[in-house]
CSV table of N, CA and C in Angstrom, one decimal:
chain,number,residue,atom,x,y,z
D,1,MET,N,15.0,-3.4,3.7
D,1,MET,CA,15.2,-2.2,3.0
D,1,MET,C,14.2,-2.1,1.9
D,2,GLN,N,13.6,-1.0,1.6
D,2,GLN,CA,12.7,-0.8,0.6
D,2,GLN,C,13.3,-0.8,-0.8
D,3,ALA,N,12.6,-1.3,-1.8
D,3,ALA,CA,13.1,-1.4,-3.1
D,3,ALA,C,13.5,0.0,-3.7
D,4,ALA,N,12.7,1.0,-3.4
D,4,ALA,CA,13.0,2.4,-3.9
D,4,ALA,C,14.2,2.9,-3.3
D,5,ALA,N,14.4,2.7,-2.0
D,5,ALA,CA,15.6,3.2,-1.3
D,5,ALA,C,16.8,2.5,-1.9
D,6,ALA,N,16.7,1.3,-2.3
D,6,ALA,CA,17.9,0.5,-2.8
D,6,ALA,C,18.1,0.7,-4.3
D,7,GLY,N,17.2,1.5,-4.9
D,7,GLY,CA,17.3,1.7,-6.3
D,7,GLY,C,16.8,0.5,-7.2
D,8,ARG,N,16.1,-0.4,-6.6
D,8,ARG,CA,15.5,-1.6,-7.3
D,8,ARG,C,14.0,-1.4,-7.4
D,9,THR,N,13.6,-0.8,-8.4
D,9,THR,CA,12.2,-0.4,-8.5
D,9,THR,C,11.6,-1.0,-9.8
D,10,PRO,N,10.3,-1.2,-9.9
D,10,PRO,CA,9.7,-1.5,-11.2
D,10,PRO,C,9.9,-0.4,-12.2
D,11,ALA,N,9.6,-0.7,-13.4
D,11,ALA,CA,9.8,0.3,-14.5
D,11,ALA,C,8.8,1.4,-14.4
D,12,LEU,N,9.0,2.3,-13.4
D,12,LEU,CA,8.1,3.4,-13.2
D,12,LEU,C,8.9,4.7,-13.1
D,13,ALA,N,8.3,5.8,-13.5
D,13,ALA,CA,8.9,7.1,-13.4
D,13,ALA,C,9.0,7.6,-12.0
D,14,CYS,N,10.1,8.2,-11.6
D,14,CYS,CA,10.2,8.8,-10.3
D,14,CYS,C,10.2,10.3,-10.5
D,15,ASP,N,9.2,11.0,-10.0
D,15,ASP,CA,9.0,12.4,-10.2
D,15,ASP,C,9.5,13.2,-9.1
D,16,PRO,N,10.2,14.3,-9.3
D,16,PRO,CA,10.7,15.1,-8.2
D,16,PRO,C,9.6,15.9,-7.4
D,17,ASP,N,8.5,16.0,-8.0
D,17,ASP,CA,7.3,16.6,-7.4
D,17,ASP,C,6.3,15.6,-7.0
D,18,LEU,N,5.8,15.7,-5.7
D,18,LEU,CA,4.8,14.7,-5.2
D,18,LEU,C,3.5,14.8,-6.0
D,19,GLY,N,3.2,16.0,-6.4
D,19,GLY,CA,2.0,16.3,-7.3
D,19,GLY,C,0.7,15.9,-6.6
D,20,ARG,N,-0.4,16.0,-7.4
D,20,ARG,CA,-1.7,15.6,-6.9
D,20,ARG,C,-1.8,14.2,-6.7
D,21,ARG,N,-2.5,13.8,-5.6
D,21,ARG,CA,-2.6,12.4,-5.3
D,21,ARG,C,-4.0,12.1,-4.7
D,22,PHE,N,-4.4,10.9,-4.8
D,22,PHE,CA,-5.6,10.4,-4.0
D,22,PHE,C,-5.1,9.3,-3.1
D,23,GLY,N,-6.0,9.0,-2.1
D,23,GLY,CA,-5.6,8.1,-1.1
D,23,GLY,C,-6.4,6.8,-1.2
D,24,ALA,N,-5.7,5.7,-0.9
D,24,ALA,CA,-6.3,4.4,-0.7
D,24,ALA,C,-5.7,3.9,0.7
D,25,HIS,N,-6.5,3.1,1.4
D,25,HIS,CA,-6.0,2.6,2.7
D,25,HIS,C,-5.8,1.1,2.6
D,26,VAL,N,-4.6,0.7,3.0
D,26,VAL,CA,-4.2,-0.8,2.9
D,26,VAL,C,-3.9,-1.2,4.3
D,27,GLU,N,-4.5,-2.3,4.7
D,27,GLU,CA,-4.2,-2.9,6.0
D,27,GLU,C,-3.8,-4.4,5.7
D,28,VAL,N,-2.7,-4.8,6.5
D,28,VAL,CA,-2.1,-6.1,6.3
D,28,VAL,C,-2.2,-6.8,7.7
D,29,PHE,N,-2.7,-8.0,7.7
D,29,PHE,CA,-2.7,-8.8,8.9
D,29,PHE,C,-2.1,-10.2,8.6
D,30,ALA,N,-1.3,-10.7,9.5
D,30,ALA,CA,-0.7,-12.0,9.4
D,30,ALA,C,-0.8,-12.6,10.8
D,31,ASN,N,-1.3,-13.9,10.9
D,31,ASN,CA,-1.4,-14.5,12.2
D,31,ASN,C,-2.2,-13.7,13.2
D,32,ARG,N,-3.2,-12.9,12.6
D,32,ARG,CA,-4.1,-12.1,13.4
D,32,ARG,C,-3.4,-10.9,14.0
D,33,HIS,N,-2.2,-10.5,13.5
D,33,HIS,CA,-1.5,-9.4,14.0
D,33,HIS,C,-1.3,-8.4,12.8
D,34,VAL,N,-1.3,-7.1,13.2
D,34,VAL,CA,-1.1,-6.0,12.2
D,34,VAL,C,0.3,-6.0,11.7
D,35,VAL,N,0.5,-5.9,10.4
D,35,VAL,CA,1.8,-5.7,9.8
D,35,VAL,C,1.7,-4.3,9.2
D,36,LEU,N,2.5,-3.4,9.7
D,36,LEU,CA,2.5,-2.0,9.3
D,36,LEU,C,3.2,-1.8,8.0
D,37,LEU,N,2.5,-1.0,7.1
D,37,LEU,CA,3.2,-0.5,5.9
D,37,LEU,C,4.1,0.7,6.4
D,38,PRO,N,5.4,0.6,6.2
D,38,PRO,CA,6.2,1.6,6.7
D,38,PRO,C,6.1,2.9,5.8
D,39,ALA,N,6.4,4.0,6.5
D,39,ALA,CA,6.5,5.3,5.7
D,39,ALA,C,7.7,5.2,4.8
D,40,GLY,N,7.6,5.8,3.6
D,40,GLY,CA,8.8,5.9,2.7
D,40,GLY,C,8.7,4.9,1.6
D,41,ILE,N,7.7,4.1,1.5
D,41,ILE,CA,7.5,3.2,0.3
D,41,ILE,C,7.3,4.1,-0.9
D,42,GLY,N,8.1,3.9,-2.0
D,42,GLY,CA,7.9,4.7,-3.2
D,42,GLY,C,8.6,6.0,-3.1
D,43,VAL,N,9.4,6.3,-2.1
D,43,VAL,CA,10.1,7.6,-2.0
D,43,VAL,C,11.6,7.3,-2.1
D,44,LEU,N,12.2,7.9,-3.0
D,44,LEU,CA,13.7,7.7,-3.2
D,44,LEU,C,14.4,8.7,-2.2
D,45,ALA,N,15.3,8.3,-1.4
D,45,ALA,CA,16.0,9.1,-0.4
D,45,ALA,C,15.1,9.9,0.5
D,46,PRO,N,14.2,9.1,1.2
D,46,PRO,CA,13.3,9.9,2.1
D,46,PRO,C,13.9,10.6,3.2
D,47,ILE,N,13.4,11.8,3.4
D,47,ILE,CA,13.9,12.7,4.6
D,47,ILE,C,12.8,12.5,5.6
D,48,ARG,N,13.2,12.0,6.8
D,48,ARG,CA,12.2,11.6,7.8
D,48,ARG,C,12.2,12.6,9.0
D,49,SER,N,11.0,12.7,9.6
D,49,SER,CA,10.8,13.4,10.9
D,49,SER,C,10.1,12.4,11.7
D,50,GLY,N,10.8,11.7,12.6
D,50,GLY,CA,10.1,10.6,13.4
D,50,GLY,C,9.6,9.5,12.5
D,51,ALA,N,8.3,9.2,12.6
D,51,ALA,CA,7.7,8.1,11.8
D,51,ALA,C,7.2,8.6,10.4
D,52,PHE,N,7.4,9.9,10.1
D,52,PHE,CA,6.9,10.5,8.9
D,52,PHE,C,7.9,10.8,7.9
D,53,VAL,N,7.6,10.8,6.6
D,53,VAL,CA,8.4,11.2,5.6
D,53,VAL,C,8.0,12.6,5.2
D,54,ARG,N,8.9,13.6,5.2
D,54,ARG,CA,8.6,15.0,5.0
D,54,ARG,C,9.0,15.4,3.5
D,55,ALA,N,10.0,14.7,2.9
D,55,ALA,CA,10.4,15.0,1.6
D,55,ALA,C,11.2,13.8,1.0
D,56,GLY,N,11.6,13.9,-0.2
D,56,GLY,CA,12.4,12.9,-0.8
D,56,GLY,C,13.0,13.4,-2.1
D,57,ARG,N,14.0,12.7,-2.7
D,57,ARG,CA,14.6,13.1,-3.9
D,57,ARG,C,13.5,13.0,-5.1
D,58,CYS,N,12.7,11.9,-5.1
D,58,CYS,CA,11.7,11.8,-6.0
D,58,CYS,C,10.6,10.8,-5.5
D,59,TYR,N,9.5,10.8,-6.2
D,59,TYR,CA,8.3,10.0,-5.8
D,59,TYR,C,7.8,9.1,-6.9
D,60,TYR,N,7.6,7.9,-6.6
D,60,TYR,CA,7.0,7.0,-7.6
D,60,TYR,C,5.5,7.1,-7.5
D,61,PRO,N,4.7,6.5,-8.5
D,61,PRO,CA,3.3,6.7,-8.5
D,61,PRO,C,2.5,6.3,-7.3
D,62,VAL,N,3.1,5.4,-6.4
D,62,VAL,CA,2.5,4.9,-5.2
D,62,VAL,C,3.5,5.2,-4.1
D,63,VAL,N,3.0,5.9,-3.0
D,63,VAL,CA,3.9,6.2,-1.9
D,63,VAL,C,3.2,6.1,-0.6
D,64,THR,N,4.0,5.9,0.5
D,64,THR,CA,3.5,6.0,1.8
D,64,THR,C,4.4,7.1,2.5
D,65,LEU,N,3.7,8.0,3.2
D,65,LEU,CA,4.4,9.1,3.9
D,65,LEU,C,4.4,8.9,5.4
D,66,ASP,N,3.6,8.0,5.9
D,66,ASP,CA,3.4,7.7,7.3
D,66,ASP,C,3.1,6.2,7.4
D,67,PRO,N,3.1,5.7,8.7
D,67,PRO,CA,2.9,4.3,8.9
D,67,PRO,C,1.4,4.0,9.2
D,68,THR,N,0.5,4.8,8.6
D,68,THR,CA,-1.0,4.6,8.9
D,68,THR,C,-1.7,3.6,7.9
D,69,GLY,N,-1.0,3.2,6.9
D,69,GLY,CA,-1.6,2.4,5.8
D,69,GLY,C,-2.2,3.2,4.7
D,70,VAL,N,-2.2,4.6,4.8
D,70,VAL,CA,-2.6,5.4,3.7
D,70,VAL,C,-1.6,5.4,2.6
D,71,VAL,N,-2.1,5.0,1.4
D,71,VAL,CA,-1.2,4.9,0.2
D,71,VAL,C,-1.6,6.0,-0.7
D,72,GLN,N,-0.7,6.9,-1.1
D,72,GLN,CA,-1.0,8.0,-1.9
D,72,GLN,C,-0.6,7.6,-3.4
D,73,VAL,N,-1.6,7.8,-4.3
D,73,VAL,CA,-1.5,7.4,-5.7
D,73,VAL,C,-1.5,8.6,-6.5
D,74,GLY,N,-0.6,8.7,-7.4
D,74,GLY,CA,-0.5,9.9,-8.3
D,74,GLY,C,-1.6,10.1,-9.2
D,75,VAL,N,-2.0,11.3,-9.5
D,75,VAL,CA,-3.1,11.7,-10.4
D,75,VAL,C,-2.4,12.5,-11.6
D,76,PRO,N,-2.7,12.2,-12.8
D,76,PRO,CA,-3.5,11.2,-13.3
D,76,PRO,C,-2.9,9.8,-13.1
D,77,ASP,N,-3.6,8.8,-13.1
D,77,ASP,CA,-3.1,7.5,-12.8
D,77,ASP,C,-3.7,6.4,-13.7
D,78,ASP,N,-3.1,5.3,-13.7
D,78,ASP,CA,-3.7,4.2,-14.4
D,78,ASP,C,-4.1,3.1,-13.4
D,79,HIS,N,-4.4,3.5,-12.2
D,79,HIS,CA,-4.8,2.6,-11.1
D,79,HIS,C,-3.8,1.5,-10.9
D,80,PRO,N,-2.6,1.9,-10.3
D,80,PRO,CA,-1.6,0.9,-10.1
D,80,PRO,C,-2.1,-0.2,-9.1
D,81,THR,N,-1.5,-1.3,-9.1
D,81,THR,CA,-2.0,-2.4,-8.3
D,81,THR,C,-1.3,-2.6,-7.0
D,82,LEU,N,-1.8,-3.4,-6.2
D,82,LEU,CA,-1.1,-3.8,-4.9
D,82,LEU,C,0.2,-4.4,-5.2
D,83,GLY,N,0.3,-5.1,-6.3
D,83,GLY,CA,1.7,-5.6,-6.7
D,83,GLY,C,2.7,-4.5,-6.9
D,84,THR,N,2.3,-3.4,-7.5
D,84,THR,CA,3.2,-2.2,-7.6
D,84,THR,C,3.6,-1.7,-6.2
D,85,LEU,N,2.7,-1.6,-5.3
D,85,LEU,CA,3.0,-1.1,-3.9
D,85,LEU,C,4.0,-2.1,-3.3
D,86,PHE,N,3.7,-3.4,-3.4
D,86,PHE,CA,4.6,-4.3,-2.7
D,86,PHE,C,6.0,-4.4,-3.4
D,87,ALA,N,6.0,-4.2,-4.7
D,87,ALA,CA,7.3,-4.2,-5.4
D,87,ALA,C,8.1,-3.0,-5.0
D,88,LEU,N,7.5,-1.8,-4.8
D,88,LEU,CA,8.2,-0.7,-4.3
D,88,LEU,C,8.7,-0.9,-2.9
D,89,TRP,N,7.9,-1.6,-2.1
D,89,TRP,CA,8.3,-1.9,-0.8
D,89,TRP,C,9.4,-3.0,-0.7
D,90,GLY,N,9.5,-3.7,-1.8
D,90,GLY,CA,10.5,-4.8,-1.8
D,90,GLY,C,10.1,-6.1,-1.1
D,91,GLN,N,8.7,-6.2,-1.1
D,91,GLN,CA,8.1,-7.4,-0.4
D,91,GLN,C,7.3,-8.2,-1.4
D,92,PRO,N,7.3,-9.5,-1.2
D,92,PRO,CA,6.5,-10.4,-2.2
D,92,PRO,C,5.0,-10.3,-1.8
D,93,LEU,N,4.2,-10.4,-2.8
D,93,LEU,CA,2.7,-10.5,-2.7
D,93,LEU,C,2.2,-11.5,-3.7
D,94,GLY,N,1.4,-12.5,-3.3
D,94,GLY,CA,0.8,-13.4,-4.3
D,94,GLY,C,-0.2,-14.2,-3.5
D,95,PRO,N,-0.8,-15.2,-4.2
D,95,PRO,CA,-1.9,-16.0,-3.6
D,95,PRO,C,-1.5,-16.7,-2.3
D,96,THR,N,-0.2,-17.0,-2.1
D,96,THR,CA,0.3,-17.6,-0.8
D,96,THR,C,1.5,-16.9,-0.2
D,97,ARG,N,1.7,-15.7,-0.6
D,97,ARG,CA,2.9,-14.9,-0.1
D,97,ARG,C,2.3,-13.5,0.3
D,98,LEU,N,2.6,-13.1,1.5
D,98,LEU,CA,2.2,-11.8,2.0
D,98,LEU,C,3.4,-11.2,2.8
D,99,ALA,N,4.2,-10.4,2.2
D,99,ALA,CA,5.4,-9.8,2.8
D,99,ALA,C,6.3,-11.0,3.2
D,100,GLY,N,6.7,-11.1,4.5
D,100,GLY,CA,7.5,-12.2,4.9
D,100,GLY,C,6.8,-13.5,5.3
D,101,PHE,N,5.5,-13.6,5.0
D,101,PHE,CA,4.7,-14.7,5.4
D,101,PHE,C,4.4,-15.5,4.2
D,102,ALA,N,4.6,-16.8,4.3
D,102,ALA,CA,4.4,-17.7,3.1
D,102,ALA,C,3.7,-19.0,3.5
D,103,GLY,N,3.0,-19.6,2.5
D,103,GLY,CA,2.5,-20.9,2.7
D,103,GLY,C,1.0,-21.0,2.8
D,104,ALA,N,0.4,-20.0,3.5
D,104,ALA,CA,-1.1,-20.0,3.7
D,104,ALA,C,-1.7,-19.1,2.7
D,105,THR,N,-3.0,-19.3,2.4
D,105,THR,CA,-3.7,-18.5,1.4
D,105,THR,C,-3.8,-17.1,1.9
D,106,VAL,N,-3.6,-16.1,1.0
D,106,VAL,CA,-3.8,-14.7,1.2
D,106,VAL,C,-5.2,-14.4,0.8
D,107,ARG,N,-6.0,-13.8,1.8
D,107,ARG,CA,-7.3,-13.4,1.5
D,107,ARG,C,-7.3,-11.9,1.3
D,108,ALA,N,-8.1,-11.4,0.3
D,108,ALA,CA,-8.1,-9.9,0.0
D,108,ALA,C,-9.6,-9.5,0.1
D,109,PHE,N,-9.7,-8.2,0.6
D,109,PHE,CA,-11.0,-7.6,0.7
D,109,PHE,C,-10.9,-6.2,0.3
D,110,VAL,N,-11.8,-5.7,-0.5
D,110,VAL,CA,-11.9,-4.3,-0.9
D,110,VAL,C,-13.2,-3.7,-0.4
D,111,ASP,N,-13.2,-2.7,0.4
D,111,ASP,CA,-14.4,-2.1,1.0
D,111,ASP,C,-15.3,-3.2,1.7
D,112,GLY,N,-14.6,-4.1,2.3
D,112,GLY,CA,-15.3,-5.2,3.1
D,112,GLY,C,-15.8,-6.4,2.3
D,113,ARG,N,-15.6,-6.3,0.9
D,113,ARG,CA,-16.0,-7.5,0.1
D,113,ARG,C,-14.8,-8.3,-0.3
D,114,PRO,N,-15.0,-9.6,-0.3
D,114,PRO,CA,-13.9,-10.5,-0.7
D,114,PRO,C,-13.6,-10.3,-2.2
D,115,VAL,N,-12.3,-10.4,-2.5
D,115,VAL,CA,-11.8,-10.3,-3.9
D,115,VAL,C,-11.0,-11.6,-4.2
D,116,PRO,N,-11.5,-12.4,-5.1
D,116,PRO,CA,-10.8,-13.7,-5.4
D,116,PRO,C,-9.6,-13.4,-6.3
D,117,GLY,N,-8.8,-14.4,-6.4
D,117,GLY,CA,-7.6,-14.3,-7.3
D,117,GLY,C,-6.4,-13.8,-6.7
D,118,ASP,N,-5.4,-13.4,-7.5
D,118,ASP,CA,-4.1,-13.0,-7.0
D,118,ASP,C,-4.3,-11.6,-6.5
D,119,PRO,N,-3.9,-11.4,-5.2
D,119,PRO,CA,-4.1,-10.0,-4.6
D,119,PRO,C,-3.2,-9.0,-5.2
D,120,ALA,N,-2.1,-9.4,-5.8
D,120,ALA,CA,-1.2,-8.5,-6.5
D,120,ALA,C,-1.9,-7.7,-7.6
D,121,GLU,N,-2.9,-8.3,-8.2
D,121,GLU,CA,-3.6,-7.7,-9.3
D,121,GLU,C,-4.7,-6.7,-8.9
D,122,ILE,N,-5.0,-6.5,-7.7
D,122,ILE,CA,-6.0,-5.6,-7.2
D,122,ILE,C,-5.5,-4.2,-7.5
D,123,ARG,N,-6.3,-3.4,-8.2
D,123,ARG,CA,-6.0,-2.0,-8.5
D,123,ARG,C,-6.4,-1.1,-7.3
D,124,LEU,N,-5.5,-0.1,-7.1
D,124,LEU,CA,-5.7,0.9,-6.1
D,124,LEU,C,-6.6,2.0,-6.6
D,125,ARG,N,-7.7,2.2,-6.1
D,125,ARG,CA,-8.7,3.2,-6.5
D,125,ARG,C,-8.9,4.2,-5.4
D,126,ARG,N,-9.4,5.4,-5.7
D,126,ARG,CA,-9.6,6.5,-4.8
D,126,ARG,C,-10.5,6.0,-3.6
D,127,HIS,N,-10.0,6.1,-2.4
D,127,HIS,CA,-10.7,5.9,-1.1
D,127,HIS,C,-11.1,4.4,-0.9
D,128,ASP,N,-10.4,3.5,-1.7
D,128,ASP,CA,-10.6,2.1,-1.4
D,128,ASP,C,-10.0,1.7,0.0
D,129,GLU,N,-10.7,0.8,0.7
D,129,GLU,CA,-10.2,0.2,1.9
D,129,GLU,C,-9.9,-1.2,1.6
D,130,VAL,N,-8.6,-1.5,1.6
D,130,VAL,CA,-8.1,-2.8,1.2
D,130,VAL,C,-7.5,-3.5,2.4
D,131,VAL,N,-7.9,-4.8,2.6
D,131,VAL,CA,-7.5,-5.6,3.7
D,131,VAL,C,-6.9,-6.8,3.1
D,132,LEU,N,-5.6,-7.2,3.5
D,132,LEU,CA,-5.0,-8.4,3.1
D,132,LEU,C,-4.7,-9.2,4.4
D,133,GLU,N,-5.0,-10.5,4.4
D,133,GLU,CA,-4.7,-11.3,5.6
D,133,GLU,C,-4.3,-12.7,5.2
D,134,THR,N,-3.5,-13.3,6.1
D,134,THR,CA,-3.1,-14.6,6.0
D,134,THR,C,-3.0,-15.3,7.4
D,135,SER,N,-3.2,-16.6,7.4
D,135,SER,CA,-3.1,-17.3,8.7
D,135,SER,C,-3.9,-16.7,9.8
D,136,GLY,N,-5.2,-16.5,9.6
D,136,GLY,CA,-6.1,-16.0,10.6
D,136,GLY,C,-7.0,-15.0,10.0
D,137,TYR,N,-8.2,-15.0,10.5
D,137,TYR,CA,-9.2,-14.1,10.0
D,137,TYR,C,-9.4,-12.9,10.9
D,138,VAL,N,-9.4,-11.7,10.4
D,138,VAL,CA,-9.7,-10.5,11.0
D,138,VAL,C,-10.8,-9.8,10.3
D,139,VAL,N,-11.9,-9.4,10.9
D,139,VAL,CA,-13.0,-8.8,10.2
D,139,VAL,C,-12.5,-7.6,9.5
D,140,PRO,N,-12.7,-7.6,8.1
D,140,PRO,CA,-12.1,-6.5,7.4
D,140,PRO,C,-13.0,-5.2,7.5
D,141,HIS,N,-12.3,-4.1,7.6
D,141,HIS,CA,-13.0,-2.8,7.7
D,141,HIS,C,-13.6,-2.5,6.3
D,142,LYS,N,-14.7,-1.8,6.3
D,142,LYS,CA,-15.4,-1.5,5.1
D,142,LYS,C,-15.1,-0.1,4.6
D,143,ALA,N,-14.5,0.8,5.4
D,143,ALA,CA,-14.2,2.1,5.0
D,143,ALA,C,-13.1,2.7,5.9
D,144,TYR,N,-12.6,3.8,5.5
D,144,TYR,CA,-11.5,4.5,6.2
D,144,TYR,C,-11.8,6.0,6.0
D,145,GLU,N,-11.6,6.7,7.1
D,145,GLU,CA,-11.9,8.2,7.1
D,145,GLU,C,-10.6,8.9,6.6
D,146,PHE,N,-10.6,9.3,5.4
D,146,PHE,CA,-9.4,9.9,4.8
D,146,PHE,C,-9.2,11.4,5.2
D,147,PRO,N,-8.0,11.8,5.5
D,147,PRO,CA,-7.7,13.2,5.8
D,147,PRO,C,-8.1,14.1,4.6
D,148,GLY,N,-8.4,15.3,4.9
D,148,GLY,CA,-8.7,16.3,3.8
D,148,GLY,C,-7.7,16.3,2.7
D,149,GLY,N,-8.1,16.5,1.5
D,149,GLY,CA,-7.2,16.6,0.4
D,149,GLY,C,-6.8,15.3,-0.3
D,150,LEU,N,-7.1,14.2,0.3
D,150,LEU,CA,-6.8,12.9,-0.3
D,150,LEU,C,-8.1,12.3,-0.9
């Protein structure tokens, strides 16, 4: 269960209007397999249509509306971190924790470049392509083709 759905969220405002947003793309790999970011992260009481979220009671500064890895970040923003995204998802993220996977080093890449340190501290910026991986290497993508408006 996602933290927002359970009412366990970081100290963030939940706005009834989705508002202006920009996109960042986050890919997660564990044991060389894709781990999907589910639709509905950061959406309180999401209303779904298949795999997509069409509406919700309110929206946190970081949301996912589909399972593509596109993360929508509210504007204006203070560049929330991957830690914010994972907290809203209700999953751990740290140097040796990536969602339900623990023990091995978590490697992070932004726009194809390695980023040292705690991956939870990486800030989400407009059109970033973020790749997180543990227990196996997958060549990180350098870019993502964002849909219009993001």
